[in-house]
Amino acid sequence: MRNYRDKTVVISGAGSGIGRALALEMARRGARLALTDINGGEVQETAHRCAALGVQAESWKVDVADRAAMYQHAEDVVERFGGVDVAVNNAGVAIHARTAETSDRDFAWIMDINFWGMVHGSKAFLPHLILSGDGQLANVSSVFGLIAVAKDGAYNASKFAIRGFTEALRQEVRLDRLPVSVSCIHPGGIKTNIVNNARFGAGEDGARVAGLFDRFAVTSPEGAARSIVRGLERDRARILVGPDARLIAALPQVFGAQYGRLIEAGLRIARV
């Protein structure tokens, strides 16, 4: 079991949703927070809320898709805090559209943020996590990194890529006996604004999709944060967040490639 008191924890996408809730949960445990988001005002508010709990919390406006900015951010955090103990790459966006109707520009947009943002964060902070002597890296994928769903091909691609990268990196650091733990986080339906802020394909009813998501999202950001921290405390390789995540993770194990037929049936019923 890890203790995060006085540890420096870096969280991207900390302006809202899971990122903000995770920052506050870590603050309650006495961690020092280095927080980033593309929305500077929102992440500054998160830092203020964390500081009100009696911990050091600093905020940066950073685009995780910008490699140079992320590497500079890592140097800035080390200069400000003296080192890094935990890095959580959480920033992410969504697209709901048929693959044939998803433009190359939209594919690049989601991969730049979800996948490359995670790669930049992992590679920029990994050397500092190693230097800490007991570092911890966690990358947020999704249950859509465990199963594929029609009209979410671009999102699936980004989240499956995060999973593959993270699981391979965990093997590498263990083979090299590096003092770093690596975890992949798979949230289920969390009551955040990710769908409300998503891009939608032509003809897609974004309001209807968002409404269905809100109806079936069973986990609050605060509950997700507590679940994530419990997984991190135990150095779990895969952290499933929410009861729906555990159910979804079982589908390909039980049904193999035929799980897709269950997804298709559900989509027909929901008319999504």
mmCIF file with all atom_site columns, C-alpha atoms in Angstrom, residues 148-150 257-272:
data_model
loop_
_atom_site.group_PDB
_atom_site.id
_atom_site.type_symbol
_atom_site.label_atom_id
_atom_site.label_alt_id
_atom_site.label_comp_id
_atom_site.label_asym_id
_atom_site.label_entity_id
_atom_site.label_seq_id
_atom_site.pdbx_PDB_ins_code
_atom_site.Cartn_x
_atom_site.Cartn_y
_atom_site.Cartn_z
_atom_site.occupancy
_atom_site.B_iso_or_equiv
_atom_site.pdbx_formal_charge
_atom_site.auth_seq_id
_atom_site.auth_comp_id
_atom_site.auth_asym_id
_atom_site.auth_atom_id
_atom_site.pdbx_PDB_model_num
ATOM 1  C CA . ALA A 1 148 ? -14.941 -1.902  -29.652 1.00 0.00 ? 148 ALA A CA 1
ATOM 2  C CA . VAL A 1 149 ? -18.235 -0.117  -30.258 1.00 0.00 ? 149 VAL A CA 1
ATOM 3  C CA . ALA A 1 150 ? -19.705 0.964   -33.591 1.00 0.00 ? 150 ALA A CA 1
ATOM 4  C CA . ALA A 1 257 ? -14.854 -12.123 -30.769 1.00 0.00 ? 257 ALA A CA 1
ATOM 5  C CA . GLN A 1 258 ? -18.599 -12.782 -30.658 1.00 0.00 ? 258 GLN A CA 1
ATOM 6  C CA . TYR A 1 259 ? -19.065 -10.115 -27.975 1.00 0.00 ? 259 TYR A CA 1
ATOM 7  C CA . GLY A 1 260 ? -19.592 -7.714  -30.875 1.00 0.00 ? 260 GLY A CA 1
ATOM 8  C CA . ARG A 1 261 ? -22.983 -9.238  -31.591 1.00 0.00 ? 261 ARG A CA 1
ATOM 9  C CA . LEU A 1 262 ? -24.122 -8.295  -28.093 1.00 0.00 ? 262 LEU A CA 1
ATOM 10 C CA . ILE A 1 263 ? -22.940 -4.732  -28.675 1.00 0.00 ? 263 ILE A CA 1
ATOM 11 C CA . GLU A 1 264 ? -24.784 -4.604  -32.001 1.00 0.00 ? 264 GLU A CA 1
ATOM 12 C CA . ALA A 1 265 ? -27.987 -5.804  -30.367 1.00 0.00 ? 265 ALA A CA 1
ATOM 13 C CA . GLY A 1 266 ? -27.728 -3.194  -27.661 1.00 0.00 ? 266 GLY A CA 1
ATOM 14 C CA . LEU A 1 267 ? -27.114 -0.411  -30.197 1.00 0.00 ? 267 LEU A CA 1
ATOM 15 C CA . ARG A 1 268 ? -30.169 -1.457  -32.215 1.00 0.00 ? 268 ARG A CA 1
ATOM 16 C CA . ILE A 1 269 ? -32.347 -1.354  -29.109 1.00 0.00 ? 269 ILE A CA 1
ATOM 17 C CA . ALA A 1 270 ? -30.952 2.039   -28.069 1.00 0.00 ? 270 ALA A CA 1
ATOM 18 C CA . ARG A 1 271 ? -31.148 3.306   -31.677 1.00 0.00 ? 271 ARG A CA 1
ATOM 19 C CA . VAL A 1 272 ? -27.759 5.005   -31.330 1.00 0.00 ? 272 VAL A CA 1
#
